[in-house]
Tab-separated table of C-alpha atoms in Angstrom:
chain	number	residue	atom	x	y	z
A	15	UNK	CA	-98.503	171.715	-86.795
A	16	UNK	CA	-96.269	169.544	-84.719
A	17	UNK	CA	-94.976	170.870	-81.620
A	18	UNK	CA	-91.372	172.648	-81.512
A	19	UNK	CA	-89.303	174.010	-78.734
A	20	UNK	CA	-88.389	177.605	-78.494
A	21	UNK	CA	-84.539	178.396	-79.954
A	22	UNK	CA	-84.289	180.999	-76.905
A	23	UNK	CA	-85.406	178.640	-74.696
A	24	UNK	CA	-82.790	175.829	-75.771
A	25	UNK	CA	-79.626	178.775	-75.681
A	26	UNK	CA	-80.818	179.812	-72.447
A	27	UNK	CA	-80.170	176.316	-70.669
A	28	UNK	CA	-77.123	175.538	-68.827
A	29	UNK	CA	-75.268	171.994	-68.814
A	30	UNK	CA	-77.285	170.009	-66.199
A	31	UNK	CA	-80.575	171.680	-67.804
A	32	UNK	CA	-79.535	171.225	-71.388
A	33	UNK	CA	-78.349	167.339	-70.042
A	34	UNK	CA	-81.736	166.865	-68.516
A	35	UNK	CA	-83.588	167.842	-71.745
A	36	UNK	CA	-81.860	165.675	-74.037
A	37	UNK	CA	-81.660	162.519	-71.663
A	38	UNK	CA	-85.557	162.662	-71.528
A	39	UNK	CA	-85.622	163.291	-75.522
A	40	UNK	CA	-82.950	160.114	-75.975
A	41	UNK	CA	-85.643	157.981	-73.717
A	42	UNK	CA	-88.449	159.310	-75.678
A	43	UNK	CA	-86.584	158.072	-78.668
A	44	UNK	CA	-85.866	154.444	-77.176
A	45	UNK	CA	-89.383	153.909	-75.922
A	46	UNK	CA	-90.923	154.408	-79.194
A	47	UNK	CA	-88.459	152.509	-80.618
A	48	UNK	CA	-89.571	149.384	-78.793
A	49	UNK	CA	-93.393	150.192	-78.893
A	50	UNK	CA	-92.810	150.706	-82.931
A	51	UNK	CA	-92.275	146.901	-83.685
A	52	UNK	CA	-95.730	146.097	-82.523
A	53	UNK	CA	-97.358	148.980	-84.519
A	54	UNK	CA	-99.443	147.763	-87.760
A	55	UNK	CA	-97.277	147.087	-90.797
A	56	UNK	CA	-97.995	149.636	-93.356
A	57	UNK	CA	-95.711	147.582	-95.964
A	58	UNK	CA	-92.160	145.869	-97.185
A	59	UNK	CA	-89.966	147.052	-99.583
A	60	UNK	CA	-86.865	144.669	-100.273
A	61	UNK	CA	-85.395	144.748	-96.685
A	62	UNK	CA	-86.625	147.750	-95.414
A	63	UNK	CA	-90.036	147.134	-93.639
A	64	UNK	CA	-92.770	150.300	-92.768
A	65	UNK	CA	-94.992	150.909	-90.187
A	66	UNK	CA	-97.351	153.417	-88.894
A	67	UNK	CA	-99.062	154.248	-86.357
A	68	UNK	CA	-102.229	156.828	-85.673
A	69	UNK	CA	-101.276	159.800	-83.051
A	70	UNK	CA	-103.614	159.549	-80.731
A	71	UNK	CA	-102.229	156.000	-80.298
A	72	UNK	CA	-98.707	156.748	-79.571
A	73	UNK	CA	-97.945	157.473	-75.027
A	74	UNK	CA	-96.660	160.864	-76.079
A	75	UNK	CA	-98.418	164.409	-75.681
A	76	UNK	CA	-96.321	166.096	-77.859
A	77	UNK	CA	-96.690	164.004	-80.960
A	78	UNK	CA	-100.683	162.856	-80.385
A	79	UNK	CA	-101.125	166.765	-80.218
A	80	UNK	CA	-100.593	167.052	-83.934
A	81	UNK	CA	-102.692	164.821	-85.730
A	82	UNK	CA	-99.813	163.259	-88.088
A	83	UNK	CA	-99.293	159.738	-88.750
A	84	UNK	CA	-96.437	158.195	-87.110
A	85	UNK	CA	-94.227	156.538	-88.967
A	86	UNK	CA	-91.311	153.506	-88.548
A	87	UNK	CA	-88.456	152.354	-90.512
A	88	UNK	CA	-86.940	149.712	-89.865
A	89	UNK	CA	-83.778	147.333	-91.938
A	90	UNK	CA	-81.052	144.696	-91.036
A	91	UNK	CA	-77.861	144.919	-93.109
A	92	UNK	CA	-75.200	142.141	-92.876
A	93	UNK	CA	-73.432	143.957	-96.106
A	94	UNK	CA	-72.264	147.510	-93.868
A	95	UNK	CA	-70.511	147.517	-90.651
A	96	UNK	CA	-71.436	149.413	-87.313
A	97	UNK	CA	-68.212	151.730	-87.876
A	98	UNK	CA	-69.447	152.433	-91.003
A	99	UNK	CA	-73.132	153.873	-89.939
A	100	UNK	CA	-71.019	155.317	-86.950
A	101	UNK	CA	-68.506	157.103	-89.322
A	102	UNK	CA	-71.706	158.331	-91.471
A	103	UNK	CA	-74.778	158.831	-89.645
A	104	UNK	CA	-73.477	159.844	-86.101
A	105	UNK	CA	-70.294	161.618	-86.634
A	106	UNK	CA	-71.139	164.746	-88.403
A	107	UNK	CA	-74.311	163.435	-89.092
A	108	UNK	CA	-75.794	166.907	-90.482
A	109	UNK	CA	-72.855	168.091	-92.422
A	110	UNK	CA	-73.153	164.596	-94.067
A	111	UNK	CA	-77.051	164.080	-94.708
A	112	UNK	CA	-76.868	166.090	-98.229
A	113	UNK	CA	-74.326	163.252	-99.390
A	114	UNK	CA	-76.957	160.913	-99.621
A	115	UNK	CA	-80.188	162.831	-99.386
A	116	UNK	CA	-81.127	163.397	-102.740
A	117	UNK	CA	-83.617	166.142	-101.928
A	118	UNK	CA	-81.432	168.092	-98.678
A	119	UNK	CA	-80.037	170.783	-101.249
A	120	UNK	CA	-78.277	172.625	-97.816
A	121	UNK	CA	-77.459	172.275	-94.220
A	122	UNK	CA	-76.465	174.948	-92.316
A	123	UNK	CA	-75.356	175.222	-88.987
A	124	UNK	CA	-76.833	178.132	-87.005
A	125	UNK	CA	-75.983	177.153	-83.136
A	126	UNK	CA	-73.473	174.401	-81.352
A	127	UNK	CA	-75.008	173.893	-78.086
A	128	UNK	CA	-72.658	172.869	-75.045
A	129	UNK	CA	-70.575	169.716	-74.802
A	130	UNK	CA	-71.716	167.749	-72.146
A	131	UNK	CA	-70.057	166.220	-69.460
A	132	UNK	CA	-71.453	162.686	-70.560
A	133	UNK	CA	-69.920	163.243	-74.534
A	134	UNK	CA	-68.426	160.210	-76.175
A	135	UNK	CA	-66.200	160.832	-78.981
A	136	UNK	CA	-69.046	161.696	-82.078
A	137	UNK	CA	-71.383	162.827	-79.726
A	138	UNK	CA	-73.046	166.131	-80.545
A	139	UNK	CA	-75.753	168.404	-80.385
A	140	UNK	CA	-76.898	171.859	-82.620
A	141	UNK	CA	-79.588	173.950	-84.213
A	142	UNK	CA	-79.501	173.364	-87.858
A	143	UNK	CA	-81.473	174.942	-90.815
A	144	UNK	CA	-81.834	172.503	-93.783
A	145	UNK	CA	-83.205	173.336	-97.167
A	146	UNK	CA	-85.036	170.631	-98.962
A	147	UNK	CA	-85.822	170.864	-103.244
A	148	UNK	CA	-89.701	171.153	-104.011
A	149	UNK	CA	-91.274	167.599	-104.297
A	150	UNK	CA	-95.022	167.864	-104.509
A	151	UNK	CA	-95.310	171.478	-103.327
A	152	UNK	CA	-92.588	174.480	-102.847
A	153	UNK	CA	-89.660	173.534	-101.701
A	154	UNK	CA	-89.387	172.823	-97.908
A	155	UNK	CA	-87.034	173.997	-95.256
A	156	UNK	CA	-86.765	173.178	-91.775
A	157	UNK	CA	-85.038	174.731	-88.044
A	158	UNK	CA	-83.958	171.408	-86.300
A	159	UNK	CA	-82.271	170.652	-83.060
A	160	UNK	CA	-79.847	167.426	-84.249
A	161	UNK	CA	-78.511	165.805	-81.379
A	162	UNK	CA	-76.390	162.236	-81.144
A	163	UNK	CA	-75.372	160.446	-79.229
A	164	UNK	CA	-73.332	156.736	-78.578
A	165	UNK	CA	-75.344	154.903	-76.179
A	166	UNK	CA	-73.555	152.887	-73.585
A	167	UNK	CA	-72.830	149.084	-74.594
A	168	UNK	CA	-75.140	146.421	-73.859
A	169	UNK	CA	-74.147	144.146	-71.616
A	170	UNK	CA	-72.963	141.586	-74.524
A	171	UNK	CA	-70.366	144.534	-75.995
A	172	UNK	CA	-72.965	145.351	-78.767
A	173	UNK	CA	-73.100	148.500	-79.493
A	174	UNK	CA	-75.509	151.280	-80.281
A	175	UNK	CA	-76.469	155.180	-81.377
A	176	UNK	CA	-79.084	157.662	-81.910
A	177	UNK	CA	-79.844	160.382	-83.389
A	178	UNK	CA	-83.075	162.448	-82.055
A	179	UNK	CA	-84.489	165.517	-84.133
A	180	UNK	CA	-86.882	168.043	-83.006
A	181	UNK	CA	-88.112	171.171	-84.513
A	182	UNK	CA	-87.388	174.309	-82.988
A	183	UNK	CA	-89.295	177.501	-83.337
A	184	UNK	CA	-87.252	181.024	-84.050
A	185	UNK	CA	-87.783	184.578	-83.411
A	186	UNK	CA	-84.619	186.029	-85.599
A	187	UNK	CA	-85.147	183.072	-88.493
A	188	UNK	CA	-88.379	184.292	-90.530
A	189	UNK	CA	-89.214	181.506	-93.304
A	190	UNK	CA	-86.887	182.222	-96.381
A	191	UNK	CA	-88.398	183.763	-99.990
A	192	UNK	CA	-89.642	180.648	-101.865
A	193	UNK	CA	-89.487	178.235	-99.148
A	194	UNK	CA	-91.940	176.469	-97.349
A	195	UNK	CA	-91.220	175.345	-93.433
A	196	UNK	CA	-91.657	172.385	-91.982
A	197	UNK	CA	-91.525	170.740	-88.922
A	198	UNK	CA	-90.222	167.109	-88.266
A	199	UNK	CA	-89.355	164.976	-84.770
A	200	UNK	CA	-87.687	161.867	-85.524
A	201	UNK	CA	-85.408	159.388	-83.226
A	202	UNK	CA	-83.046	157.062	-85.514
A	203	UNK	CA	-81.955	154.069	-83.449
A	204	UNK	CA	-78.661	151.924	-84.723
A	205	UNK	CA	-77.408	148.792	-83.148
A	206	UNK	CA	-75.937	145.383	-83.246
A	207	UNK	CA	-77.073	142.477	-82.999
A	208	UNK	CA	-76.909	139.234	-82.883
A	209	UNK	CA	-76.997	137.422	-86.542
A	210	UNK	CA	-80.747	135.074	-86.170
A	211	UNK	CA	-78.749	132.207	-88.030
A	212	UNK	CA	-75.269	132.441	-87.072
A	213	UNK	CA	-74.703	133.983	-83.268
A	214	UNK	CA	-70.573	134.021	-83.666
A	215	UNK	CA	-72.179	136.766	-86.620
A	216	UNK	CA	-73.510	140.446	-85.792
A	217	UNK	CA	-75.813	142.412	-88.388
A	218	UNK	CA	-77.199	146.243	-88.587
A	219	UNK	CA	-80.564	147.215	-87.375
A	220	UNK	CA	-81.744	150.398	-88.382
A	221	UNK	CA	-85.283	151.743	-87.275
A	222	UNK	CA	-86.257	154.885	-87.541
A	223	UNK	CA	-89.216	156.890	-85.804
A	224	UNK	CA	-90.644	160.088	-87.439
A	225	UNK	CA	-93.180	162.322	-87.570
A	226	UNK	CA	-93.473	165.042	-90.009
A	227	UNK	CA	-95.310	167.969	-91.302
A	228	UNK	CA	-94.928	169.719	-94.848
A	229	UNK	CA	-96.116	173.567	-93.831
A	230	UNK	CA	-97.672	175.479	-96.169
A	231	UNK	CA	-100.941	174.105	-97.912
A	232	UNK	CA	-100.036	170.571	-98.303
A	233	UNK	CA	-103.067	168.873	-95.957
A	234	UNK	CA	-101.289	166.399	-93.256
A	235	UNK	CA	-102.945	163.105	-95.016
A	236	UNK	CA	-100.827	163.621	-98.295
A	237	UNK	CA	-97.970	165.237	-96.305
A	238	UNK	CA	-97.998	161.458	-94.324
A	239	UNK	CA	-98.922	159.523	-97.594
A	240	UNK	CA	-95.924	160.817	-99.335
A	241	UNK	CA	-93.523	160.374	-95.957
A	242	UNK	CA	-94.418	156.865	-95.281
A	243	UNK	CA	-94.410	156.161	-99.545
A	244	UNK	CA	-90.573	157.831	-99.551
A	245	UNK	CA	-89.357	156.174	-96.753
A	246	UNK	CA	-87.629	153.554	-97.791
A	247	UNK	CA	-85.478	154.964	-100.207
A	248	UNK	CA	-83.525	156.972	-97.570
A	249	UNK	CA	-82.065	153.194	-96.858
A	250	UNK	CA	-81.336	152.093	-100.382
A	251	UNK	CA	-79.685	155.485	-100.947
A	252	UNK	CA	-77.954	155.179	-97.797
A	253	UNK	CA	-76.684	151.903	-97.954
A	254	UNK	CA	-75.074	153.008	-101.684
A	255	UNK	CA	-73.507	156.014	-100.125
A	256	UNK	CA	-71.698	154.100	-97.587
A	257	UNK	CA	-70.366	151.059	-100.487
A	258	UNK	CA	-69.715	153.855	-102.579
A	259	UNK	CA	-67.274	155.522	-100.618
A	260	UNK	CA	-65.966	153.362	-98.128
């Protein structure tokens, strides 16, 4: 099972401790995004590439401990803007997810975490309960820390943000009836970059790193296989949602 952070530990952090924890979490995400460009290519689906790396080959003790594969999904987009991404994926991230993730039935906020001194408009951090429909097994639920942060602009003025999710263990929230509790860790990185064919234009690069465990009776190899196969679909649904709701 993927390692989680105790809910009571998160809620007991003062703003300085929370700032340090989240800073480290986002730094970990940036390192994984950078390293993942060299991971073995699993498949290409349209404009989306999927790469998969064994957990023991990643320089991260927490991810290595679970034994689950780590999946990277990457895509570039010239038909939607950074502001389009920001409005749906950064601002009100978890509230928006059921709008474009068909399997996600419900997202409930459990706790809002303190606003930090470094917070930018749109940044947030909270603990959420997420309920997913049944796919290969029973419906799944997750309790997750979701932190959203707009990153400092690059030297060339190009913008970027990241959304980090980490599993949370709870004492007062037993698994709901009819569900199995899973866990996942993920980092979504969205940035502007110069178009390789026309440097006067920008494109959006969207990279997601994920390690997940479905929980219950689903074996790890099957959980990893399904996650890797379905990962590209999220891009299609998200871009369709933006275009149809702009």
